[in-house]
mmCIF file of C-alpha atoms in Angstrom:
data_model
loop_
_atom_site.group_PDB
_atom_site.id
_atom_site.type_symbol
_atom_site.label_atom_id
_atom_site.label_comp_id
_atom_site.label_asym_id
_atom_site.label_seq_id
_atom_site.Cartn_x
_atom_site.Cartn_y
_atom_site.Cartn_z
ATOM 1 C CA UNK J 1 -3.335 -15.958 -13.435
ATOM 2 C CA UNK J 2 -1.447 -19.119 -14.314
ATOM 3 C CA UNK J 3 -2.977 -22.549 -14.433
ATOM 4 C CA UNK J 4 -1.537 -25.965 -14.144
ATOM 5 C CA UNK J 5 -0.596 -26.136 -17.868
ATOM 6 C CA UNK J 6 1.469 -23.125 -17.439
ATOM 7 C CA UNK J 7 3.700 -24.699 -14.751
ATOM 8 C CA UNK J 8 7.521 -25.240 -15.888
ATOM 9 C CA UNK J 9 10.883 -24.893 -14.361
ATOM 10 C CA UNK J 10 11.795 -21.321 -13.553
ATOM 11 C CA UNK J 11 8.290 -19.907 -13.391
ATOM 12 C CA UNK J 12 7.755 -17.582 -10.471
ATOM 13 C CA UNK J 13 4.632 -17.681 -8.434
ATOM 14 C CA UNK J 14 3.091 -16.040 -5.434
ATOM 15 C CA UNK J 15 2.132 -18.660 -2.833
ATOM 16 C CA UNK J 16 0.939 -17.478 0.623
ATOM 17 C CA UNK J 17 1.857 -13.974 -0.078
ATOM 18 C CA UNK J 18 5.612 -14.779 -0.936
ATOM 19 C CA UNK J 19 7.444 -15.372 -4.121
ATOM 20 C CA UNK J 20 8.575 -18.896 -5.047
ATOM 21 C CA UNK J 21 10.356 -20.248 -8.051
ATOM 22 C CA UNK J 22 9.866 -23.759 -9.468
ATOM 23 C CA UNK J 23 13.319 -25.522 -9.334
ATOM 24 C CA UNK J 24 11.995 -28.975 -10.468
ATOM 25 C CA UNK J 25 8.700 -29.995 -12.155
ATOM 26 C CA UNK J 26 7.230 -33.310 -13.085
ATOM 27 C CA UNK J 27 3.859 -34.129 -14.680
ATOM 28 C CA UNK J 28 1.971 -37.406 -14.069
ATOM 29 C CA UNK J 29 -1.135 -38.727 -15.705
ATOM 30 C CA UNK J 30 -2.460 -41.922 -13.704
ATOM 31 C CA UNK J 31 -4.559 -44.438 -15.567
ATOM 32 C CA UNK J 32 -7.764 -42.935 -13.928
ATOM 33 C CA UNK J 33 -8.221 -39.353 -12.307
ATOM 34 C CA UNK J 34 -6.830 -36.149 -12.611
ATOM 35 C CA UNK J 35 -3.433 -35.238 -13.840
ATOM 36 C CA UNK J 36 -0.789 -34.465 -11.121
ATOM 37 C CA UNK J 37 1.816 -31.747 -11.238
ATOM 38 C CA UNK J 38 4.529 -32.312 -8.593
ATOM 39 C CA UNK J 39 6.792 -29.213 -7.962
ATOM 40 C CA UNK J 40 9.671 -28.585 -6.178
ATOM 41 C CA UNK J 41 9.593 -24.895 -4.986
ATOM 42 C CA UNK J 42 12.098 -22.409 -3.475
ATOM 43 C CA UNK J 43 10.859 -19.509 -1.412
ATOM 44 C CA UNK J 44 12.764 -16.411 -2.958
ATOM 45 C CA UNK J 45 12.775 -14.663 0.180
ATOM 46 C CA UNK J 46 14.306 -17.462 2.600
ATOM 47 C CA UNK J 47 15.722 -19.864 0.144
ATOM 48 C CA UNK J 48 13.775 -22.768 1.760
ATOM 49 C CA UNK J 49 12.916 -25.856 -0.571
ATOM 50 C CA UNK J 50 9.824 -27.866 -0.459
ATOM 51 C CA UNK J 51 7.655 -30.223 -2.543
ATOM 52 C CA UNK J 52 4.114 -29.475 -3.579
ATOM 53 C CA UNK J 53 1.683 -31.592 -5.658
ATOM 54 C CA UNK J 54 -1.240 -29.840 -7.678
ATOM 55 C CA UNK J 55 -4.103 -31.381 -9.533
ATOM 56 C CA UNK J 56 -5.104 -30.009 -12.943
ATOM 57 C CA UNK J 57 -7.561 -27.138 -12.871
ATOM 58 C CA UNK J 58 -5.850 -25.226 -9.911
ATOM 59 C CA UNK J 59 -4.697 -21.695 -10.709
ATOM 60 C CA UNK J 60 -1.831 -19.709 -9.428
ATOM 61 C CA UNK J 61 -1.002 -15.895 -9.095
ATOM 62 C CA UNK J 62 2.167 -14.571 -10.713
ATOM 63 C CA UNK J 63 4.643 -13.084 -8.334
ATOM 64 C CA UNK J 64 4.869 -9.534 -9.019
ATOM 65 C CA UNK J 65 8.611 -9.115 -9.401
ATOM 66 C CA UNK J 66 10.670 -6.227 -11.094
ATOM 67 C CA UNK J 67 14.231 -6.084 -12.239
ATOM 68 C CA UNK J 68 15.785 -2.639 -11.752
ATOM 69 C CA UNK J 69 19.181 -1.346 -12.831
ATOM 70 C CA UNK J 70 21.208 -0.474 -9.968
ATOM 71 C CA UNK J 71 24.654 0.167 -8.872
ATOM 72 C CA UNK J 72 26.466 -1.549 -6.088
ATOM 73 C CA UNK J 73 27.839 1.191 -3.453
ATOM 74 C CA UNK J 74 29.215 -0.533 -0.289
ATOM 75 C CA UNK J 75 28.845 -3.064 2.445
ATOM 76 C CA UNK J 76 27.998 -2.431 5.883
ATOM 77 C CA UNK J 77 26.898 -4.537 8.918
ATOM 78 C CA UNK J 78 23.243 -4.918 7.621
ATOM 79 C CA UNK J 79 24.199 -6.175 4.006
ATOM 80 C CA UNK J 80 25.247 -4.952 0.539
ATOM 81 C CA UNK J 81 23.931 -1.562 -0.487
ATOM 82 C CA UNK J 82 22.707 -0.760 -3.947
ATOM 83 C CA UNK J 83 21.424 2.482 -5.446
ATOM 84 C CA UNK J 84 18.622 2.805 -8.143
ATOM 85 C CA UNK J 85 20.204 4.375 -11.089
ATOM 86 C CA UNK J 86 16.995 6.616 -11.827
ATOM 87 C CA UNK J 87 15.536 7.520 -8.553
ATOM 88 C CA UNK J 88 18.847 7.269 -6.352
ATOM 89 C CA UNK J 89 16.980 5.095 -3.778
ATOM 90 C CA UNK J 90 19.091 2.862 -1.794
ATOM 91 C CA UNK J 91 18.193 -0.829 -1.128
ATOM 92 C CA UNK J 92 20.042 -3.154 1.138
ATOM 93 C CA UNK J 93 20.264 -6.854 0.373
ATOM 94 C CA UNK J 94 21.485 -9.304 3.179
ATOM 95 C CA UNK J 95 24.708 -11.307 2.636
ATOM 96 C CA UNK J 96 22.771 -14.533 2.814
ATOM 97 C CA UNK J 97 20.396 -13.731 0.061
ATOM 98 C CA UNK J 98 23.382 -12.778 -2.087
ATOM 99 C CA UNK J 99 25.194 -16.166 -1.679
ATOM 100 C CA UNK J 100 28.587 -16.362 -3.620
ATOM 101 C CA UNK J 101 27.708 -13.486 -5.790
ATOM 102 C CA UNK J 102 28.997 -11.382 -3.050
ATOM 103 C CA UNK J 103 32.466 -12.171 -3.991
ATOM 104 C CA UNK J 104 31.972 -10.590 -7.374
ATOM 105 C CA UNK J 105 30.881 -7.389 -6.284
ATOM 106 C CA UNK J 106 33.050 -4.313 -7.038
ATOM 107 C CA UNK J 107 32.448 -0.674 -6.065
ATOM 108 C CA UNK J 108 30.297 1.154 -8.591
ATOM 109 C CA UNK J 109 29.499 -2.061 -10.548
ATOM 110 C CA UNK J 110 26.144 -1.844 -12.511
ATOM 111 C CA UNK J 111 23.829 -4.903 -11.702
ATOM 112 C CA UNK J 112 20.219 -5.680 -12.175
ATOM 113 C CA UNK J 113 18.499 -6.193 -8.745
ATOM 114 C CA UNK J 114 15.222 -8.382 -8.538
ATOM 115 C CA UNK J 115 12.753 -6.444 -6.395
ATOM 116 C CA UNK J 116 9.589 -7.959 -4.606
ATOM 117 C CA UNK J 117 7.724 -4.858 -3.683
ATOM 118 C CA UNK J 118 10.606 -2.674 -1.987
ATOM 119 C CA UNK J 119 12.708 -5.768 -0.929
ATOM 120 C CA UNK J 120 15.703 -6.752 -2.787
ATOM 121 C CA UNK J 121 15.819 -10.552 -3.168
ATOM 122 C CA UNK J 122 18.395 -11.127 -5.882
ATOM 123 C CA UNK J 123 21.183 -9.753 -8.141
ATOM 124 C CA UNK J 124 21.985 -10.579 -11.737
ATOM 125 C CA UNK J 125 25.666 -9.901 -12.229
ATOM 126 C CA UNK J 126 27.570 -9.266 -15.608
ATOM 127 C CA UNK J 127 28.751 -12.369 -17.061
ATOM 128 C CA UNK J 128 32.437 -11.580 -16.522
ATOM 129 C CA UNK J 129 34.202 -9.397 -13.767
ATOM 130 C CA UNK J 130 37.839 -8.400 -13.555
ATOM 131 C CA UNK J 131 39.411 -8.919 -10.290
ATOM 132 C CA UNK J 132 43.018 -8.558 -8.838
ATOM 133 C CA UNK J 133 44.947 -11.523 -7.450
ATOM 134 C CA UNK J 134 45.898 -10.765 -3.869
ATOM 135 C CA UNK J 135 47.282 -14.194 -2.909
ATOM 136 C CA UNK J 136 48.787 -16.929 -4.976
ATOM 137 C CA UNK J 137 51.506 -19.547 -4.210
ATOM 138 C CA UNK J 138 54.795 -18.883 -6.239
ATOM 139 C CA UNK J 139 55.309 -21.405 -8.931
ATOM 140 C CA UNK J 140 58.593 -23.349 -9.281
ATOM 141 C CA UNK J 141 59.645 -24.158 -12.877
ATOM 142 C CA UNK J 142 59.404 -27.922 -13.345
ATOM 143 C CA UNK J 143 56.728 -28.398 -10.617
ATOM 144 C CA UNK J 144 54.346 -30.123 -12.882
ATOM 145 C CA UNK J 145 53.460 -33.025 -10.734
ATOM 146 C CA UNK J 146 50.563 -30.942 -9.057
ATOM 147 C CA UNK J 147 49.084 -30.270 -12.368
ATOM 148 C CA UNK J 148 48.548 -26.891 -14.306
ATOM 149 C CA UNK J 149 46.714 -25.068 -11.852
ATOM 150 C CA UNK J 150 46.884 -23.503 -8.235
ATOM 151 C CA UNK J 151 44.803 -21.963 -5.949
ATOM 152 C CA UNK J 152 44.432 -18.029 -5.992
ATOM 153 C CA UNK J 153 42.547 -15.419 -3.859
ATOM 154 C CA UNK J 154 41.254 -12.385 -5.257
ATOM 155 C CA UNK J 155 40.627 -9.059 -3.753
ATOM 156 C CA UNK J 156 37.084 -9.784 -2.638
ATOM 157 C CA UNK J 157 38.155 -12.822 -0.720
ATOM 158 C CA UNK J 158 37.069 -15.458 -3.298
ATOM 159 C CA UNK J 159 39.399 -18.399 -3.924
ATOM 160 C CA UNK J 160 39.571 -20.257 -7.170
ATOM 161 C CA UNK J 161 41.947 -22.335 -9.317
ATOM 162 C CA UNK J 162 44.220 -20.584 -11.882
ATOM 163 C CA UNK J 163 46.938 -21.447 -14.303
ATOM 164 C CA UNK J 164 50.532 -21.769 -12.682
ATOM 165 C CA UNK J 165 51.607 -18.512 -14.602
ATOM 166 C CA UNK J 166 49.184 -16.174 -12.613
ATOM 167 C CA UNK J 167 51.042 -14.422 -9.833
ATOM 168 C CA UNK J 168 50.095 -11.965 -7.055
ATOM 169 C CA UNK J 169 48.950 -8.479 -8.604
ATOM 170 C CA UNK J 170 47.666 -10.009 -11.843
ATOM 171 C CA UNK J 171 44.303 -8.660 -13.069
ATOM 172 C CA UNK J 172 42.198 -11.811 -14.137
ATOM 173 C CA UNK J 173 38.751 -12.204 -15.665
ATOM 174 C CA UNK J 174 36.300 -14.530 -13.809
ATOM 175 C CA UNK J 175 33.043 -15.908 -14.983
ATOM 176 C CA UNK J 176 30.598 -14.928 -12.476
ATOM 177 C CA UNK J 177 28.217 -17.775 -13.477
ATOM 178 C CA UNK J 178 30.749 -20.578 -12.760
ATOM 179 C CA UNK J 179 33.273 -18.868 -10.631
ATOM 180 C CA UNK J 180 36.126 -19.994 -12.849
ATOM 181 C CA UNK J 181 39.145 -18.226 -14.165
ATOM 182 C CA UNK J 182 38.694 -17.075 -17.872
ATOM 183 C CA UNK J 183 41.747 -15.107 -18.766
ATOM 184 C CA UNK J 184 44.548 -12.562 -17.704
ATOM 185 C CA UNK J 185 43.508 -9.071 -18.475
ATOM 186 C CA UNK J 186 45.967 -6.410 -19.869
ATOM 187 C CA UNK J 187 46.262 -3.263 -18.047
#
């Protein structure tokens, strides 16, 4: 069990039977009375944000979450399907839970899936992923008025800014934490 003094940003708690993560935290000690702990919480199942204020002395149950090594298999109408590397059990994560991480998934990619019970509620991707550019505007020599970058679309449908020398068919490295271009990859 956690107490109020354990509260901090990033802590995962079980509230009303669902896992929540603290996204913002503020401690206030008024002149008289108990200390107040103001938290902004995000429901890890629905993504909903809400504010709660706790008084010192309250206790909280930790969320029983487990991170498993899994392999991304494919996408179907229900979501994205991952397979546990040890048990070969398959877990489907809905598209809305993945958010922008879906643009960086490649078939057979190994990821860490955050599990709540038997339900997948999040994915930790590798820091960098290599994707092929499928659409990029041609660059005309001397066309520097628009700056040094141009939009490009990669094989997963993600659009990002790349340097002007990147062409269609080029394999590029993307930082999955920021979604930005890192470098060209030699094949």
